[in-house]
Amino acid sequence: MKRPLMLLGLAAALASCAPAFVSPPTGRIVNTSSGQEGTVSFVGGSLQPRSGAARLDNNVTIQIGEQTYVGRSVIIDSASPAPSPFDLGLQFNFGNAWNSTGNRDPYYGVGGTARTPAPRLVSRTGNLIARTDSNAPRTLTCTLTVDAQEHGYGECTDNGGVRYALQF
């Protein structure tokens, strides 16, 4: 009985040391006039701000019906912070404390703190441009809003003026 429990414990310990697998962000895109749905797949990490060299590769694939769009997204390295709540603390002390000579002295006091925490990072903005690879290429141009966990939403327009809603 001890051997299976020991093996189970060893397996759990090894599993906790394994790196976490983060799959590439995926989502959906919907044509706002016809309701036709499609899928959006991003390369892992492509929804984080990057240096200029990393922005040159295609990092997104969009499938809408029979059309496959390939392109790249660029996330701007500025964020809109959430409003910081004001933090206020107040304390009252009533009781006896020991003084430096070892006698008890009555101690009464009031203390408090007031601070404004640092703003939280909420979202980054960016864009996405993708096109089909055909004789008559079609283009999608999107604006994105992305959080730190690479989840977000956006609006797209194709070269014919059709609008799409994007969620990932």
PDB file of C-alpha atoms in Angstrom:
ATOM      1  CA  MET A   1       0.000   0.000   0.000  1.00  0.00           C
ATOM      2  CA  LYS A   2       2.871   2.378   0.726  1.00  0.00           C
ATOM      3  CA  ARG A   3       4.497   1.858  -2.683  1.00  0.00           C
ATOM      4  CA  PRO A   4       1.497   3.088  -4.788  1.00  0.00           C
ATOM      5  CA  LEU A   5       1.102   6.126  -2.531  1.00  0.00           C
ATOM      6  CA  MET A   6       4.805   6.907  -2.785  1.00  0.00           C
ATOM      7  CA  LEU A   7       4.686   6.614  -6.605  1.00  0.00           C
ATOM      8  CA  LEU A   8       1.612   8.828  -6.717  1.00  0.00           C
ATOM      9  CA  GLY A   9       3.376  11.431  -4.563  1.00  0.00           C
ATOM     10  CA  LEU A  10       6.472  11.280  -6.768  1.00  0.00           C
ATOM     11  CA  ALA A  11       4.363  11.724  -9.904  1.00  0.00           C
ATOM     12  CA  ALA A  12       2.601  14.738  -8.359  1.00  0.00           C
ATOM     13  CA  ALA A  13       5.939  16.302  -7.383  1.00  0.00           C
ATOM     14  CA  LEU A  14       7.342  15.840 -10.889  1.00  0.00           C
ATOM     15  CA  ALA A  15       4.178  17.228 -12.482  1.00  0.00           C
ATOM     16  CA  SER A  16       4.442  20.383 -10.381  1.00  0.00           C
ATOM     17  CA  CYS A  17       7.947  20.993 -11.769  1.00  0.00           C
ATOM     18  CA  ALA A  18       6.855  20.706 -15.398  1.00  0.00           C
ATOM     19  CA  PRO A  19       6.578  23.990 -17.317  1.00  0.00           C
ATOM     20  CA  ALA A  20       3.078  25.279 -17.902  1.00  0.00           C
ATOM     21  CA  PHE A  21       1.918  24.850 -21.490  1.00  0.00           C
ATOM     22  CA  VAL A  22       0.276  27.960 -22.847  1.00  0.00           C
ATOM     23  CA  SER A  23      -1.591  27.409 -26.059  1.00  0.00           C
ATOM     24  CA  PRO A  24      -1.739  30.128 -28.700  1.00  0.00           C
ATOM     25  CA  PRO A  25      -4.720  32.439 -28.291  1.00  0.00           C
ATOM     26  CA  THR A  26      -7.658  31.483 -30.491  1.00  0.00           C
ATOM     27  CA  GLY A  27     -10.966  33.167 -30.978  1.00  0.00           C
ATOM     28  CA  ARG A  28     -13.769  33.878 -33.350  1.00  0.00           C
ATOM     29  CA  ILE A  29     -14.715  36.466 -35.897  1.00  0.00           C
ATOM     30  CA  VAL A  30     -18.309  37.243 -36.953  1.00  0.00           C
ATOM     31  CA  ASN A  31     -19.571  39.085 -40.020  1.00  0.00           C
ATOM     32  CA  THR A  32     -21.872  41.745 -38.525  1.00  0.00           C
ATOM     33  CA  SER A  33     -24.222  41.815 -41.517  1.00  0.00           C
ATOM     34  CA  SER A  34     -24.563  38.130 -42.472  1.00  0.00           C
ATOM     35  CA  GLY A  35     -23.702  36.490 -39.128  1.00  0.00           C
ATOM     36  CA  GLN A  36     -21.176  34.155 -40.755  1.00  0.00           C
ATOM     37  CA  GLU A  37     -18.622  32.991 -38.200  1.00  0.00           C
ATOM     38  CA  GLY A  38     -14.967  32.142 -38.534  1.00  0.00           C
ATOM     39  CA  THR A  39     -11.922  31.407 -36.406  1.00  0.00           C
ATOM     40  CA  VAL A  40      -8.871  33.460 -35.476  1.00  0.00           C
ATOM     41  CA  SER A  41      -5.553  31.907 -34.374  1.00  0.00           C
ATOM     42  CA  PHE A  42      -2.617  33.897 -33.052  1.00  0.00           C
ATOM     43  CA  VAL A  43       0.941  32.662 -32.612  1.00  0.00           C
ATOM     44  CA  GLY A  44       1.679  32.409 -28.869  1.00  0.00           C
ATOM     45  CA  GLY A  45       3.130  35.646 -27.501  1.00  0.00           C
ATOM     46  CA  SER A  46       2.165  37.694 -30.552  1.00  0.00           C
ATOM     47  CA  LEU A  47      -0.326  39.751 -28.530  1.00  0.00           C
ATOM     48  CA  GLN A  48       2.408  41.165 -26.305  1.00  0.00           C
ATOM     49  CA  PRO A  49       4.423  44.278 -27.228  1.00  0.00           C
ATOM     50  CA  ARG A  50       7.543  43.302 -29.186  1.00  0.00           C
ATOM     51  CA  SER A  51      10.569  44.943 -30.728  1.00  0.00           C
ATOM     52  CA  GLY A  52      10.423  45.948 -34.382  1.00  0.00           C
ATOM     53  CA  ALA A  53      12.213  42.801 -35.638  1.00  0.00           C
ATOM     54  CA  ALA A  54       9.589  40.423 -34.228  1.00  0.00           C
ATOM     55  CA  ARG A  55       6.778  42.297 -35.988  1.00  0.00           C
ATOM     56  CA  LEU A  56       7.912  41.269 -39.469  1.00  0.00           C
ATOM     57  CA  ASP A  57       6.595  37.685 -39.366  1.00  0.00           C
ATOM     58  CA  ASN A  58       2.993  36.652 -39.943  1.00  0.00           C
ATOM     59  CA  ASN A  59       1.486  35.783 -36.579  1.00  0.00           C
ATOM     60  CA  VAL A  60      -2.261  35.427 -37.197  1.00  0.00           C
ATOM     61  CA  THR A  61      -4.485  33.188 -39.324  1.00  0.00           C
ATOM     62  CA  ILE A  62      -8.167  33.961 -39.896  1.00  0.00           C
ATOM     63  CA  GLN A  63     -10.534  31.450 -41.459  1.00  0.00           C
ATOM     64  CA  ILE A  64     -13.938  32.738 -42.651  1.00  0.00           C
ATOM     65  CA  GLY A  65     -15.831  30.222 -44.754  1.00  0.00           C
ATOM     66  CA  GLU A  66     -13.536  29.184 -47.615  1.00  0.00           C
ATOM     67  CA  GLN A  67     -11.310  32.272 -47.226  1.00  0.00           C
ATOM     68  CA  THR A  68      -8.045  32.041 -45.271  1.00  0.00           C
ATOM     69  CA  TYR A  69      -6.432  35.335 -44.289  1.00  0.00           C
ATOM     70  CA  VAL A  70      -2.817  35.466 -43.073  1.00  0.00           C
ATOM     71  CA  GLY A  71      -1.199  38.533 -41.561  1.00  0.00           C
ATOM     72  CA  ARG A  72       0.285  40.072 -38.487  1.00  0.00           C
ATOM     73  CA  SER A  73      -0.831  41.904 -35.412  1.00  0.00           C
ATOM     74  CA  VAL A  74       1.108  44.680 -33.723  1.00  0.00           C
ATOM     75  CA  ILE A  75       0.446  45.631 -30.115  1.00  0.00           C
ATOM     76  CA  ILE A  76       1.445  49.112 -29.012  1.00  0.00           C
ATOM     77  CA  ASP A  77       3.502  49.224 -25.824  1.00  0.00           C
ATOM     78  CA  SER A  78       1.282  51.660 -24.005  1.00  0.00           C
ATOM     79  CA  ALA A  79      -1.542  50.754 -21.722  1.00  0.00           C
ATOM     80  CA  SER A  80      -4.594  52.438 -20.363  1.00  0.00           C
ATOM     81  CA  PRO A  81      -4.519  52.083 -16.579  1.00  0.00           C
ATOM     82  CA  ALA A  82      -7.586  51.394 -14.503  1.00  0.00           C
ATOM     83  CA  PRO A  83      -8.480  54.091 -12.018  1.00  0.00           C
ATOM     84  CA  SER A  84      -6.755  53.423  -8.728  1.00  0.00           C
ATOM     85  CA  PRO A  85      -8.919  53.207  -5.658  1.00  0.00           C
ATOM     86  CA  PHE A  86      -7.982  55.430  -2.755  1.00  0.00           C
ATOM     87  CA  ASP A  87      -6.798  53.343   0.197  1.00  0.00           C
ATOM     88  CA  LEU A  88      -7.335  54.704   3.666  1.00  0.00           C
ATOM     89  CA  GLY A  89      -6.421  53.024   6.932  1.00  0.00           C
ATOM     90  CA  LEU A  90      -7.193  54.221  10.450  1.00  0.00           C
ATOM     91  CA  GLN A  91      -6.269  52.638  13.770  1.00  0.00           C
ATOM     92  CA  PHE A  92      -7.073  53.366  17.380  1.00  0.00           C
ATOM     93  CA  ASN A  93      -5.019  52.036  20.298  1.00  0.00           C
ATOM     94  CA  PHE A  94      -6.449  51.958  23.769  1.00  0.00           C
ATOM     95  CA  GLY A  95      -4.617  50.079  26.463  1.00  0.00           C
ATOM     96  CA  ASN A  96      -1.486  49.896  28.494  1.00  0.00           C
ATOM     97  CA  ALA A  97       2.035  49.660  27.178  1.00  0.00           C
ATOM     98  CA  TRP A  98       5.337  49.143  28.915  1.00  0.00           C
ATOM     99  CA  ASN A  99       7.573  52.167  29.093  1.00  0.00           C
ATOM    100  CA  SER A 100      11.391  52.112  29.055  1.00  0.00           C
ATOM    101  CA  THR A 101      11.658  51.710  32.848  1.00  0.00           C
ATOM    102  CA  GLY A 102       9.477  48.597  32.926  1.00  0.00           C
ATOM    103  CA  ASN A 103       6.366  50.276  34.323  1.00  0.00           C
ATOM    104  CA  ARG A 104       2.983  50.186  32.670  1.00  0.00           C
ATOM    105  CA  ASP A 105       1.827  53.524  31.324  1.00  0.00           C
ATOM    106  CA  PRO A 106      -1.533  54.213  29.825  1.00  0.00           C
ATOM    107  CA  TYR A 107      -1.201  54.545  26.094  1.00  0.00           C
ATOM    108  CA  TYR A 108      -3.792  56.141  23.944  1.00  0.00           C
ATOM    109  CA  GLY A 109      -3.198  56.824  20.315  1.00  0.00           C
ATOM    110  CA  VAL A 110      -4.618  57.326  16.896  1.00  0.00           C
ATOM    111  CA  GLY A 111      -2.751  56.466  13.704  1.00  0.00           C
ATOM    112  CA  GLY A 112      -3.586  56.274  10.090  1.00  0.00           C
ATOM    113  CA  THR A 113      -2.342  55.926   6.561  1.00  0.00           C
ATOM    114  CA  ALA A 114      -3.540  57.206   3.250  1.00  0.00           C
ATOM    115  CA  ARG A 115      -2.121  56.032  -0.038  1.00  0.00           C
ATOM    116  CA  THR A 116      -2.987  55.677  -3.672  1.00  0.00           C
ATOM    117  CA  PRO A 117      -1.849  52.337  -5.091  1.00  0.00           C
ATOM    118  CA  ALA A 118      -0.063  52.199  -8.428  1.00  0.00           C
ATOM    119  CA  PRO A 119      -2.436  51.971 -11.386  1.00  0.00           C
ATOM    120  CA  ARG A 120      -3.193  48.469 -12.652  1.00  0.00           C
ATOM    121  CA  LEU A 121      -2.406  47.575 -16.231  1.00  0.00           C
ATOM    122  CA  VAL A 122      -5.697  46.891 -17.963  1.00  0.00           C
ATOM    123  CA  SER A 123      -5.307  46.792 -21.713  1.00  0.00           C
ATOM    124  CA  ARG A 124      -3.154  47.557 -24.710  1.00  0.00           C
ATOM    125  CA  THR A 125      -4.280  48.562 -28.144  1.00  0.00           C
ATOM    126  CA  GLY A 126      -3.019  47.410 -31.483  1.00  0.00           C
ATOM    127  CA  ASN A 127      -3.948  46.543 -35.022  1.00  0.00           C
ATOM    128  CA  LEU A 128      -4.071  43.559 -37.318  1.00  0.00           C
ATOM    129  CA  ILE A 129      -3.795  43.446 -41.103  1.00  0.00           C
ATOM    130  CA  ALA A 130      -4.374  40.171 -42.929  1.00  0.00           C
ATOM    131  CA  ARG A 131      -4.962  39.206 -46.546  1.00  0.00           C
ATOM    132  CA  THR A 132      -5.836  36.202 -48.635  1.00  0.00           C
ATOM    133  CA  ASP A 133      -3.301  34.638 -50.981  1.00  0.00           C
ATOM    134  CA  SER A 134      -5.178  34.494 -54.278  1.00  0.00           C
ATOM    135  CA  ASN A 135      -5.380  36.202 -57.683  1.00  0.00           C
ATOM    136  CA  ALA A 136      -7.898  38.690 -56.274  1.00  0.00           C
ATOM    137  CA  PRO A 137      -6.631  39.158 -52.691  1.00  0.00           C
ATOM    138  CA  ARG A 138      -9.009  40.300 -49.975  1.00  0.00           C
ATOM    139  CA  THR A 139      -7.812  42.327 -46.999  1.00  0.00           C
ATOM    140  CA  LEU A 140      -8.977  42.613 -43.379  1.00  0.00           C
ATOM    141  CA  THR A 141      -7.938  45.593 -41.264  1.00  0.00           C
ATOM    142  CA  CYS A 142      -8.664  45.341 -37.525  1.00  0.00           C
ATOM    143  CA  THR A 143      -8.213  47.344 -34.356  1.00  0.00           C
ATOM    144  CA  LEU A 144      -7.538  45.327 -31.192  1.00  0.00           C
ATOM    145  CA  THR A 145      -7.792  45.776 -27.450  1.00  0.00           C
ATOM    146  CA  VAL A 146      -5.744  43.169 -25.549  1.00  0.00           C
ATOM    147  CA  ASP A 147      -5.176  42.476 -21.842  1.00  0.00           C
ATOM    148  CA  ALA A 148      -2.030  41.079 -20.205  1.00  0.00           C
ATOM    149  CA  GLN A 149      -3.322  37.491 -20.548  1.00  0.00           C
ATOM    150  CA  GLU A 150      -3.629  37.927 -24.343  1.00  0.00           C
ATOM    151  CA  HIS A 151      -7.440  37.993 -24.351  1.00  0.00           C
ATOM    152  CA  GLY A 152      -9.354  40.732 -26.073  1.00  0.00           C
ATOM    153  CA  TYR A 153     -11.700  41.982 -28.730  1.00  0.00           C
ATOM    154  CA  GLY A 154     -11.642  44.048 -31.869  1.00  0.00           C
ATOM    155  CA  GLU A 155     -13.424  45.384 -34.924  1.00  0.00           C
ATOM    156  CA  CYS A 156     -12.465  44.571 -38.492  1.00  0.00           C
ATOM    157  CA  THR A 157     -13.361  45.882 -41.922  1.00  0.00           C
ATOM    158  CA  ASP A 158     -12.639  44.095 -45.186  1.00  0.00           C
ATOM    159  CA  ASN A 159     -11.749  45.764 -48.492  1.00  0.00           C
ATOM    160  CA  GLY A 160     -15.453  45.725 -49.486  1.00  0.00           C
ATOM    161  CA  GLY A 161     -16.493  47.707 -46.391  1.00  0.00           C
ATOM    162  CA  VAL A 162     -18.043  44.709 -44.566  1.00  0.00           C
ATOM    163  CA  ARG A 163     -17.591  44.918 -40.783  1.00  0.00           C
ATOM    164  CA  TYR A 164     -16.613  42.061 -38.479  1.00  0.00           C
ATOM    165  CA  ALA A 165     -16.555  41.629 -34.700  1.00  0.00           C
ATOM    166  CA  LEU A 166     -13.502  39.866 -33.262  1.00  0.00           C
ATOM    167  CA  GLN A 167     -13.214  38.138 -29.889  1.00  0.00           C
ATOM    168  CA  PHE A 168     -10.297  36.089 -28.538  1.00  0.00           C
TER     169      PHE A 168
END
